[in-house]
PDB file of N, CA and C in Angstrom:
ATOM      1  N   MET A  88       0.754  -1.170  -0.168  1.00 69.00           N
ATOM      2  CA  MET A  88       0.188  -0.092  -0.086  1.00 69.00           C
ATOM      3  C   MET A  88       0.815   1.547  -0.320  1.00 69.00           C
ATOM      4  N   LYS A  89       0.723   2.045  -1.112  1.00 76.00           N
ATOM      5  CA  LYS A  89       1.908   3.182  -0.804  1.00 76.00           C
ATOM      6  C   LYS A  89       0.596   4.407   0.126  1.00 76.00           C
ATOM      7  N   ARG A  90       1.260   5.261   0.195  1.00 74.00           N
ATOM      8  CA  ARG A  90       1.431   6.257   1.321  1.00 74.00           C
ATOM      9  C   ARG A  90       1.484   7.377   1.075  1.00 74.00           C
ATOM     10  N   THR A  91       0.733   8.389   0.599  1.00 80.00           N
ATOM     11  CA  THR A  91       1.510   9.609   0.874  1.00 80.00           C
ATOM     12  C   THR A  91       2.471  10.501   1.575  1.00 80.00           C
ATOM     13  N   PRO A  92       3.521  11.380   1.750  1.00 77.00           N
ATOM     14  CA  PRO A  92       4.508  11.588   2.208  1.00 77.00           C
ATOM     15  C   PRO A  92       3.720  12.540   3.756  1.00 77.00           C
ATOM     16  N   LEU A  93       2.080  13.284   2.832  1.00 75.00           N
ATOM     17  CA  LEU A  93       1.973  13.112   4.574  1.00 75.00           C
ATOM     18  C   LEU A  93       1.377  12.414   5.811  1.00 75.00           C
ATOM     19  N   GLU A  94       0.908  11.089   4.967  1.00 77.00           N
ATOM     20  CA  GLU A  94       0.455  10.310   6.323  1.00 77.00           C
ATOM     21  C   GLU A  94       1.105   9.575   7.005  1.00 77.00           C
ATOM     22  N   LEU A  95       2.650   9.547   5.596  1.00 71.00           N
ATOM     23  CA  LEU A  95       4.310   9.617   6.737  1.00 71.00           C
ATOM     24  C   LEU A  95       4.039   9.736   7.592  1.00 71.00           C
ATOM     25  N   VAL A  96       3.839  10.766   7.514  1.00 76.00           N
ATOM     26  CA  VAL A  96       4.354  11.711   8.717  1.00 76.00           C
ATOM     27  C   VAL A  96       2.785  11.604  10.084  1.00 76.00           C
ATOM     28  N   ARG A  97       1.923  11.838   9.819  1.00 72.00           N
ATOM     29  CA  ARG A  97       0.920  11.162  11.288  1.00 72.00           C
ATOM     30  C   ARG A  97       0.831   9.794  11.494  1.00 72.00           C
ATOM     31  N   ALA A  98       1.603   8.933  10.716  1.00 68.00           N
ATOM     32  CA  ALA A  98       2.232   7.884  11.079  1.00 68.00           C
ATOM     33  C   ALA A  98       2.441   7.371  12.540  1.00 68.00           C
ATOM     34  N   GLN A  99       1.583   6.684  13.437  1.00 77.00           N
ATOM     35  CA  GLN A  99       2.261   6.121  14.808  1.00 77.00           C
ATOM     36  C   GLN A  99       2.470   4.999  14.796  1.00 77.00           C
ATOM     37  N   PRO A 100       3.469   4.624  14.894  1.00 81.00           N
ATOM     38  CA  PRO A 100       3.533   3.017  15.458  1.00 81.00           C
ATOM     39  C   PRO A 100       2.399   2.351  16.859  1.00 81.00           C
ATOM     40  N   GLY A 101       2.916   0.754  16.001  1.00 88.00           N
ATOM     41  CA  GLY A 101       1.598   0.114  16.283  1.00 88.00           C
ATOM     42  C   GLY A 101       1.691  -0.244  17.996  1.00 88.00           C
ATOM     43  N   PRO A 102       1.173  -1.233  19.262  1.00 94.00           N
ATOM     44  CA  PRO A 102       1.409  -0.998  19.970  1.00 94.00           C
ATOM     45  C   PRO A 102       3.019  -2.284  19.890  1.00 94.00           C
ATOM     46  N   ALA A 103       3.435  -1.577  21.448  1.00 95.00           N
ATOM     47  CA  ALA A 103       4.649  -2.770  21.811  1.00 95.00           C
ATOM     48  C   ALA A 103       4.737  -3.697  22.080  1.00 95.00           C
ATOM     49  N   HIS A 104       5.830  -4.180  22.062  1.00 96.00           N
ATOM     50  CA  HIS A 104       5.821  -5.934  22.397  1.00 96.00           C
ATOM     51  C   HIS A 104       6.783  -5.435  22.985  1.00 96.00           C
ATOM     52  N   MET A 105       7.183  -7.587  23.631  1.00 98.00           N
ATOM     53  CA  MET A 105       8.223  -7.058  25.150  1.00 98.00           C
ATOM     54  C   MET A 105       8.989  -8.550  24.306  1.00 98.00           C
ATOM     55  N   VAL A 106      10.090  -7.862  24.603  1.00 98.00           N
ATOM     56  CA  VAL A 106      11.633  -9.000  24.090  1.00 98.00           C
ATOM     57  C   VAL A 106      12.514  -8.690  25.272  1.00 98.00           C
ATOM     58  N   THR A 107      13.784 -10.328  25.595  1.00 98.00           N
ATOM     59  CA  THR A 107      14.045  -9.362  26.210  1.00 98.00           C
ATOM     60  C   THR A 107      15.578  -9.749  26.299  1.00 98.00           C
ATOM     61  N   VAL A 108      16.582  -9.081  27.101  1.00 97.00           N
ATOM     62  CA  VAL A 108      17.999  -8.018  26.575  1.00 97.00           C
ATOM     63  C   VAL A 108      18.272  -9.185  27.802  1.00 97.00           C
ATOM     64  N   ASP A 109      19.157 -10.026  28.031  1.00 96.00           N
ATOM     65  CA  ASP A 109      20.595 -10.733  28.361  1.00 96.00           C
ATOM     66  C   ASP A 109      18.875 -11.047  30.044  1.00 96.00           C
ATOM     67  N   GLY A 110      17.614 -11.322  30.263  1.00 96.00           N
ATOM     68  CA  GLY A 110      16.930 -11.751  30.733  1.00 96.00           C
ATOM     69  C   GLY A 110      15.658 -10.875  31.275  1.00 96.00           C
ATOM     70  N   ARG A 111      16.648  -9.444  30.976  1.00 96.00           N
ATOM     71  CA  ARG A 111      15.754  -8.366  31.305  1.00 96.00           C
ATOM     72  C   ARG A 111      14.379  -7.547  30.397  1.00 96.00           C
ATOM     73  N   GLU A 112      13.298  -8.447  30.892  1.00 98.00           N
ATOM     74  CA  GLU A 112      11.954  -7.203  29.961  1.00 98.00           C
ATOM     75  C   GLU A 112      12.420  -6.362  28.915  1.00 98.00           C
ATOM     76  N   ILE A 113      12.489  -5.641  27.881  1.00 97.00           N
ATOM     77  CA  ILE A 113      11.873  -4.061  27.306  1.00 97.00           C
ATOM     78  C   ILE A 113      10.784  -4.028  26.023  1.00 97.00           C
ATOM     79  N   ALA A 114      10.496  -2.810  26.083  1.00 97.00           N
ATOM     80  CA  ALA A 114       9.103  -2.865  25.394  1.00 97.00           C
ATOM     81  C   ALA A 114      10.144  -3.055  23.488  1.00 97.00           C
ATOM     82  N   ALA A 115      10.181  -3.501  22.634  1.00 96.00           N
ATOM     83  CA  ALA A 115      10.333  -3.470  21.591  1.00 96.00           C
ATOM     84  C   ALA A 115       9.133  -2.622  20.524  1.00 96.00           C
ATOM     85  N   LEU A 116       8.659  -1.267  20.132  1.00 94.00           N
ATOM     86  CA  LEU A 116       7.704  -1.233  18.579  1.00 94.00           C
ATOM     87  C   LEU A 116       7.697  -1.497  17.249  1.00 94.00           C
ATOM     88  N   PRO A 117       6.766  -1.939  17.238  1.00 92.00           N
ATOM     89  CA  PRO A 117       6.970  -2.742  15.411  1.00 92.00           C
ATOM     90  C   PRO A 117       7.873  -1.862  14.518  1.00 92.00           C
ATOM     91  N   GLY A 118       9.130  -2.906  14.248  1.00 90.00           N
ATOM     92  CA  GLY A 118      10.033  -1.901  13.033  1.00 90.00           C
ATOM     93  C   GLY A 118      11.183  -1.251  13.222  1.00 90.00           C
ATOM     94  N   GLN A 119      11.026  -1.724  14.672  1.00 94.00           N
ATOM     95  CA  GLN A 119      12.623  -1.644  16.045  1.00 94.00           C
ATOM     96  C   GLN A 119      13.710  -3.093  15.408  1.00 94.00           C
ATOM     97  N   THR A 120      14.663  -2.168  14.613  1.00 95.00           N
ATOM     98  CA  THR A 120      15.624  -3.006  14.943  1.00 95.00           C
ATOM     99  C   THR A 120      15.904  -3.213  15.809  1.00 95.00           C
ATOM    100  N   VAL A 121      16.273  -4.582  16.208  1.00 97.00           N
ATOM    101  CA  VAL A 121      17.432  -4.952  17.866  1.00 97.00           C
ATOM    102  C   VAL A 121      18.326  -3.399  18.284  1.00 97.00           C
ATOM    103  N   ALA A 122      19.295  -3.373  16.513  1.00 96.00           N
ATOM    104  CA  ALA A 122      19.565  -2.366  17.922  1.00 96.00           C
ATOM    105  C   ALA A 122      19.391  -0.721  18.397  1.00 96.00           C
ATOM    106  N   ALA A 123      17.965  -0.491  17.442  1.00 95.00           N
ATOM    107  CA  ALA A 123      17.436   0.473  17.764  1.00 95.00           C
ATOM    108  C   ALA A 123      16.579   0.107  19.078  1.00 95.00           C
ATOM    109  N   VAL A 124      16.683  -1.120  19.853  1.00 96.00           N
ATOM    110  CA  VAL A 124      15.639  -1.121  20.665  1.00 96.00           C
ATOM    111  C   VAL A 124      16.563  -1.439  21.703  1.00 96.00           C
ATOM    112  N   LEU A 125      17.363  -2.228  21.507  1.00 96.00           N
ATOM    113  CA  LEU A 125      19.155  -1.819  22.444  1.00 96.00           C
ATOM    114  C   LEU A 125      19.566  -0.236  22.966  1.00 96.00           C
ATOM    115  N   TRP A 126      18.960   0.449  22.104  1.00 94.00           N
ATOM    116  CA  TRP A 126      19.786   1.717  21.929  1.00 94.00           C
ATOM    117  C   TRP A 126      18.429   3.413  22.760  1.00 94.00           C
ATOM    118  N   SER A 127      16.441   2.953  22.532  1.00 93.00           N
ATOM    119  CA  SER A 127      15.819   3.374  23.537  1.00 93.00           C
ATOM    120  C   SER A 127      16.089   2.579  24.079  1.00 93.00           C
ATOM    121  N   ALA A 128      16.455   1.404  25.074  1.00 95.00           N
ATOM    122  CA  ALA A 128      16.576   1.750  26.551  1.00 95.00           C
ATOM    123  C   ALA A 128      17.970   1.719  27.417  1.00 95.00           C
ATOM    124  N   GLY A 129      18.595   2.773  26.706  1.00 94.00           N
ATOM    125  CA  GLY A 129      19.819   3.092  27.135  1.00 94.00           C
ATOM    126  C   GLY A 129      20.858   2.471  26.619  1.00 94.00           C
ATOM    127  N   ILE A 130      20.909   1.729  26.095  1.00 94.00           N
ATOM    128  CA  ILE A 130      22.499  -0.083  26.256  1.00 94.00           C
ATOM    129  C   ILE A 130      23.260   0.851  24.675  1.00 94.00           C
ATOM    130  N   THR A 131      23.895   0.895  25.384  1.00 93.00           N
ATOM    131  CA  THR A 131      24.527   1.400  23.970  1.00 93.00           C
ATOM    132  C   THR A 131      26.132   0.304  23.835  1.00 93.00           C
ATOM    133  N   SER A 132      26.083  -0.744  24.693  1.00 92.00           N
ATOM    134  CA  SER A 132      27.397  -1.178  23.898  1.00 92.00           C
ATOM    135  C   SER A 132      26.892  -2.445  24.336  1.00 92.00           C
ATOM    136  N   TRP A 133      26.863  -3.731  23.229  1.00 90.00           N
ATOM    137  CA  TRP A 133      26.246  -4.893  23.863  1.00 90.00           C
ATOM    138  C   TRP A 133      27.466  -6.470  23.146  1.00 90.00           C
ATOM    139  N   ARG A 134      28.260  -5.905  23.783  1.00 88.00           N
ATOM    140  CA  ARG A 134      29.120  -7.354  22.276  1.00 88.00           C
ATOM    141  C   ARG A 134      30.935  -6.210  22.775  1.00 88.00           C
ATOM    142  N   ALA A 135      31.742  -7.753  23.346  1.00 86.00           N
ATOM    143  CA  ALA A 135      32.977  -7.456  23.030  1.00 86.00           C
ATOM    144  C   ALA A 135      34.440  -8.297  22.079  1.00 86.00           C
ATOM    145  N   THR A 136      34.770  -7.199  22.587  1.00 83.00           N
ATOM    146  CA  THR A 136      36.199  -7.815  21.512  1.00 83.00           C
ATOM    147  C   THR A 136      36.763  -8.871  21.734  1.00 83.00           C
ATOM    148  N   ARG A 137      37.105 -10.049  20.122  1.00 81.00           N
ATOM    149  CA  ARG A 137      37.818 -11.323  21.782  1.00 81.00           C
ATOM    150  C   ARG A 137      38.724 -10.745  22.003  1.00 81.00           C
ATOM    151  N   GLY A 138      40.046 -10.164  21.316  1.00 83.00           N
ATOM    152  CA  GLY A 138      41.218  -9.829  22.490  1.00 83.00           C
ATOM    153  C   GLY A 138      41.305  -9.497  23.555  1.00 83.00           C
ATOM    154  N   SER A 139      41.166  -8.325  23.144  1.00 87.00           N
ATOM    155  CA  SER A 139      40.973  -6.924  23.892  1.00 87.00           C
ATOM    156  C   SER A 139      39.320  -6.809  24.823  1.00 87.00           C
ATOM    157  N   GLY A 140      38.795  -7.126  24.717  1.00 86.00           N
ATOM    158  CA  GLY A 140      37.420  -7.120  25.710  1.00 86.00           C
ATOM    159  C   GLY A 140      36.950  -5.295  25.401  1.00 86.00           C
ATOM    160  N   ALA A 141      37.257  -5.149  24.251  1.00 89.00           N
ATOM    161  CA  ALA A 141      36.698  -3.353  23.909  1.00 89.00           C
ATOM    162  C   ALA A 141      35.529  -4.109  23.892  1.00 89.00           C
ATOM    163  N   PRO A 142      34.519  -2.281  24.533  1.00 90.00           N
ATOM    164  CA  PRO A 142      33.117  -2.581  24.418  1.00 90.00           C
ATOM    165  C   PRO A 142      33.019  -1.943  22.663  1.00 90.00           C
ATOM    166  N   ARG A 143      31.569  -2.754  22.448  1.00 88.00           N
ATOM    167  CA  ARG A 143      30.959  -2.552  20.884  1.00 88.00           C
ATOM    168  C   ARG A 143      29.465  -2.322  20.898  1.00 88.00           C
ATOM    169  N   GLY A 144      29.004  -1.626  20.524  1.00 90.00           N
ATOM    170  CA  GLY A 144      27.873  -1.423  20.157  1.00 90.00           C
ATOM    171  C   GLY A 144      27.382  -1.166  18.139  1.00 90.00           C
ATOM    172  N   ILE A 145      26.869  -0.340  18.472  1.00 90.00           N
ATOM    173  CA  ILE A 145      26.059   0.260  16.528  1.00 90.00           C
ATOM    174  C   ILE A 145      27.642   1.199  16.489  1.00 90.00           C
ATOM    175  N   PHE A 146      28.121   0.866  15.432  1.00 90.00           N
ATOM    176  CA  PHE A 146      28.806   1.930  14.911  1.00 90.00           C
ATOM    177  C   PHE A 146      28.233   2.060  12.970  1.00 90.00           C
ATOM    178  N   CYS A 147      28.380   1.619  12.401  1.00 91.00           N
ATOM    179  CA  CYS A 147      28.029   2.451  10.515  1.00 91.00           C
ATOM    180  C   CYS A 147      26.457   2.254  10.478  1.00 91.00           C
ATOM    181  N   GLY A 148      25.008   1.448  11.381  1.00 89.00           N
ATOM    182  CA  GLY A 148      23.940   1.471  10.957  1.00 89.00           C
ATOM    183  C   GLY A 148      23.538   0.531  10.482  1.00 89.00           C
ATOM    184  N   ILE A 149      24.868  -0.206   8.999  1.00 90.00           N
ATOM    185  CA  ILE A 149      23.914  -0.549   7.620  1.00 90.00           C
ATOM    186  C   ILE A 149      25.056  -1.982   7.291  1.00 90.00           C
ATOM    187  N   GLY A 150      24.492  -2.895   8.533  1.00 90.00           N
ATOM    188  CA  GLY A 150      24.962  -4.277   8.890  1.00 90.00           C
ATOM    189  C   GLY A 150      26.641  -4.604   7.826  1.00 90.00           C
ATOM    190  N   VAL A 151      27.522  -3.295   7.890  1.00 92.00           N
ATOM    191  CA  VAL A 151      28.644  -3.240   6.353  1.00 92.00           C
ATOM    192  C   VAL A 151      30.294  -3.860   8.186  1.00 92.00           C
ATOM    193  N   CYS A 152      29.867  -3.168   9.054  1.00 89.00           N
ATOM    194  CA  CYS A 152      30.773  -2.966  10.349  1.00 89.00           C
ATOM    195  C   CYS A 152      31.022  -4.107  11.704  1.00 89.00           C
ATOM    196  N   PHE A 153      30.014  -5.454  11.204  1.00 89.00           N
ATOM    197  CA  PHE A 153      29.778  -6.255  11.794  1.00 89.00           C
ATOM    198  C   PHE A 153      29.853  -5.520  13.174  1.00 89.00           C
ATOM    199  N   ASP A 154      30.381  -4.513  14.014  1.00 91.00           N
ATOM    200  CA  ASP A 154      30.799  -3.974  15.430  1.00 91.00           C
ATOM    201  C   ASP A 154      29.422  -4.175  16.612  1.00 91.00           C
ATOM    202  N   CYS A 155      27.998  -4.512  15.671  1.00 93.00           N
ATOM    203  CA  CYS A 155      27.485  -4.746  16.773  1.00 93.00           C
ATOM    204  C   CYS A 155      26.109  -5.910  16.707  1.00 93.00           C
ATOM    205  N   LEU A 156      27.352  -6.680  16.910  1.00 93.00           N
ATOM    206  CA  LEU A 156      26.827  -8.695  17.062  1.00 93.00           C
ATOM    207  C   LEU A 156      25.598  -8.741  18.273  1.00 93.00           C
ATOM    208  N   VAL A 157      25.363  -9.765  18.304  1.00 95.00           N
ATOM    209  CA  VAL A 157      24.646 -10.377  18.975  1.00 95.00           C
ATOM    210  C   VAL A 157      23.580 -11.146  19.225  1.00 95.00           C
ATOM    211  N   THR A 158      23.487 -12.378  19.891  1.00 95.00           N
ATOM    212  CA  THR A 158      22.569 -13.381  19.523  1.00 95.00           C
ATOM    213  C   THR A 158      21.509 -12.583  20.230  1.00 95.00           C
ATOM    214  N   VAL A 159      20.690 -14.186  18.683  1.00 97.00           N
ATOM    215  CA  VAL A 159      19.009 -13.544  19.357  1.00 97.00           C
ATOM    216  C   VAL A 159      18.200 -15.132  18.839  1.00 97.00           C
ATOM    217  N   ASN A 160      17.816 -15.309  20.159  1.00 98.00           N
ATOM    218  CA  ASN A 160      16.787 -16.644  19.536  1.00 98.00           C
ATOM    219  C   ASN A 160      18.232 -17.645  19.251  1.00 98.00           C
ATOM    220  N   ASP A 161      19.244 -17.842  20.244  1.00 95.00           N
ATOM    221  CA  ASP A 161      20.397 -18.883  20.455  1.00 95.00           C
ATOM    222  C   ASP A 161      21.428 -18.422  19.507  1.00 95.00           C
ATOM    223  N   ARG A 162      20.907 -17.661  18.344  1.00 95.00           N
ATOM    224  CA  ARG A 162      22.091 -17.525  17.459  1.00 95.00           C
ATOM    225  C   ARG A 162      22.174 -16.894  17.418  1.00 95.00           C
ATOM    226  N   PRO A 163      24.321 -16.841  17.276  1.00 94.00           N
ATOM    227  CA  PRO A 163      24.712 -15.862  17.489  1.00 94.00           C
ATOM    228  C   PRO A 163      24.908 -15.183  16.665  1.00 94.00           C
ATOM    229  N   ASN A 164      26.288 -14.244  15.914  1.00 93.00           N
ATOM    230  CA  ASN A 164      27.152 -13.453  15.641  1.00 93.00           C
ATOM    231  C   ASN A 164      25.654 -12.388  14.249  1.00 93.00           C
ATOM    232  N   GLN A 165      24.110 -12.366  15.295  1.00 95.00           N
ATOM    233  CA  GLN A 165      22.963 -12.325  14.488  1.00 95.00           C
ATOM    234  C   GLN A 165      24.193 -10.243  14.356  1.00 95.00           C
ATOM    235  N   ARG A 166      23.486  -9.406  13.305  1.00 96.00           N
ATOM    236  CA  ARG A 166      24.092  -7.769  13.012  1.00 96.00           C
ATOM    237  C   ARG A 166      22.381  -7.102  14.050  1.00 96.00           C
ATOM    238  N   ALA A 167      22.598  -6.706  14.664  1.00 96.00           N
ATOM    239  CA  ALA A 167      21.792  -6.241  15.533  1.00 96.00           C
ATOM    240  C   ALA A 167      21.173  -4.017  14.629  1.00 96.00           C
ATOM    241  N   CYS A 168      21.735  -4.434  13.531  1.00 95.00           N
ATOM    242  CA  CYS A 168      21.115  -3.094  13.051  1.00 95.00           C
ATOM    243  C   CYS A 168      20.444  -3.070  11.998  1.00 95.00           C
ATOM    244  N   LEU A 169      20.761  -5.249  11.936  1.00 96.00           N
ATOM    245  CA  LEU A 169      19.924  -5.419  10.422  1.00 96.00           C
ATOM    246  C   LEU A 169      18.236  -6.121  11.091  1.00 96.00           C
ATOM    247  N   VAL A 170      18.636  -6.905  12.359  1.00 96.00           N
ATOM    248  CA  VAL A 170      17.580  -7.799  13.188  1.00 96.00           C
ATOM    249  C   VAL A 170      16.482  -6.740  13.605  1.00 96.00           C
ATOM    250  N   PRO A 171      14.868  -7.493  12.756  1.00 95.00           N
ATOM    251  CA  PRO A 171      14.137  -7.129  12.983  1.00 95.00           C
ATOM    252  C   PRO A 171      14.129  -7.598  14.899  1.00 95.00           C
ATOM    253  N   ALA A 172      13.490  -6.479  15.754  1.00 97.00           N
ATOM    254  CA  ALA A 172      13.193  -6.824  16.955  1.00 97.00           C
ATOM    255  C   ALA A 172      11.474  -7.765  16.790  1.00 97.00           C
ATOM    256  N   THR A 173      11.789  -9.669  16.914  1.00 96.00           N
ATOM    257  CA  THR A 173       9.784  -9.395  17.329  1.00 96.00           C
ATOM    258  C   THR A 173       9.843 -10.207  18.286  1.00 96.00           C
ATOM    259  N   PRO A 174       7.757 -10.138  18.708  1.00 97.00           N
ATOM    260  CA  PRO A 174       7.466 -10.357  20.181  1.00 97.00           C
ATOM    261  C   PRO A 174       8.360 -11.653  20.592  1.00 97.00           C
ATOM    262  N   GLY A 175       9.006 -11.713  21.684  1.00 98.00           N
ATOM    263  CA  GLY A 175       9.414 -12.547  22.921  1.00 98.00           C
ATOM    264  C   GLY A 175      10.959 -12.862  22.142  1.00 98.00           C
ATOM    265  N   ASP A 176      11.327 -12.320  21.285  1.00 98.00           N
ATOM    266  CA  ASP A 176      12.612 -12.549  21.310  1.00 98.00           C
ATOM    267  C   ASP A 176      13.648 -12.062  22.516  1.00 98.00           C
ATOM    268  N   ALA A 177      14.493 -13.229  22.755  1.00 98.00           N
ATOM    269  CA  ALA A 177      16.330 -13.450  23.174  1.00 98.00           C
ATOM    270  C   ALA A 177      16.922 -13.114  22.749  1.00 98.00           C
ATOM    271  N   ILE A 178      17.690 -12.106  23.173  1.00 97.00           N
ATOM    272  CA  ILE A 178      18.314 -10.669  22.329  1.00 97.00           C
ATOM    273  C   ILE A 178      19.576 -10.940  23.852  1.00 97.00           C
ATOM    274  N   ARG A 179      20.693 -11.723  23.367  1.00 96.00           N
ATOM    275  CA  ARG A 179      21.601 -12.060  24.629  1.00 96.00           C
ATOM    276  C   ARG A 179      23.435 -11.523  23.543  1.00 96.00           C
ATOM    277  N   THR A 180      23.349 -10.555  24.820  1.00 92.00           N
ATOM    278  CA  THR A 180      25.005  -9.429  24.603  1.00 92.00           C
ATOM    279  C   THR A 180      25.846 -11.149  24.829  1.00 92.00           C
ATOM    280  N   GLN A 181      27.294 -10.766  23.603  1.00 86.00           N
ATOM    281  CA  GLN A 181      27.349 -11.924  23.563  1.00 86.00           C
ATOM    282  C   GLN A 181      30.002 -11.404  23.960  1.00 86.00           C
ATOM    283  N   GLU A 182      30.797 -12.025  23.909  1.00 76.00           N
ATOM    284  CA  GLU A 182      32.015 -12.056  24.066  1.00 76.00           C
ATOM    285  C   GLU A 182      31.973 -12.147  22.902  1.00 76.00           C
ATOM    286  N   GLY A 183      33.968 -11.845  22.483  1.00 67.00           N
ATOM    287  CA  GLY A 183      34.803 -12.701  21.626  1.00 67.00           C
ATOM    288  C   GLY A 183      33.511 -12.630  19.802  1.00 67.00           C
ATOM    289  N   THR A 184      34.237 -13.913  19.842  1.00 64.00           N
ATOM    290  CA  THR A 184      33.608 -14.854  18.091  1.00 64.00           C
ATOM    291  C   THR A 184      31.721 -14.966  18.789  1.00 64.00           C
ATOM    292  N   GLY A 185      30.954 -14.640  20.205  1.00 65.00           N
ATOM    293  CA  GLY A 185      30.007 -15.393  20.266  1.00 65.00           C
ATOM    294  C   GLY A 185      29.004 -16.791  20.679  1.00 65.00           C
ATOM    295  N   HIS A 186      30.171 -17.857  20.023  1.00 60.00           N
ATOM    296  CA  HIS A 186      30.365 -19.397  19.670  1.00 60.00           C
ATOM    297  C   HIS A 186      30.858 -19.912  21.135  1.00 60.00           C
ATOM    298  N   ASP A 187      30.349 -20.595  21.790  1.00 54.00           N
ATOM    299  CA  ASP A 187      30.359 -21.037  23.191  1.00 54.00           C
ATOM    300  C   ASP A 187      31.649 -22.054  23.081  1.00 54.00           C
ATOM    301  N   GLU A 188      32.475 -22.904  23.662  1.00 50.00           N
ATOM    302  CA  GLU A 188      33.024 -23.233  23.891  1.00 50.00           C
ATOM    303  C   GLU A 188      32.955 -24.541  23.447  1.00 50.00           C
ATOM    304  N   LEU A 189      33.887 -25.152  22.788  1.00 41.00           N
ATOM    305  CA  LEU A 189      33.525 -26.664  22.804  1.00 41.00           C
ATOM    306  C   LEU A 189      34.827 -27.412  23.449  1.00 41.00           C
ATOM    307  N   GLY A 190      34.194 -28.563  24.026  1.00 40.00           N
ATOM    308  CA  GLY A 190      34.883 -29.383  24.581  1.00 40.00           C
ATOM    309  C   GLY A 190      35.154 -30.231  24.488  1.00 40.00           C
TER     310      GLY A 190
END
């Protein structure tokens, strides 16, 4: 359905739904990416680098740099800037590669 610019200006998001971030419930609006949900909750860093443990969050915002990796529903290395947040998502911060150690 095509909308006019005036209709887009007056657009209102639908009702919020809940996701969890490291076990904490956070409200997400329809159409928000995981990165937008994290930012709106005041979370600006959600990954630590493999070597130095330096904090990372969103950098490019278009899926090129891979700084914003998170684990979503047990799938590691998801780019938070590209993944839409859906009701009930379980989002976890990650360290390094995001893969569990193999024993």
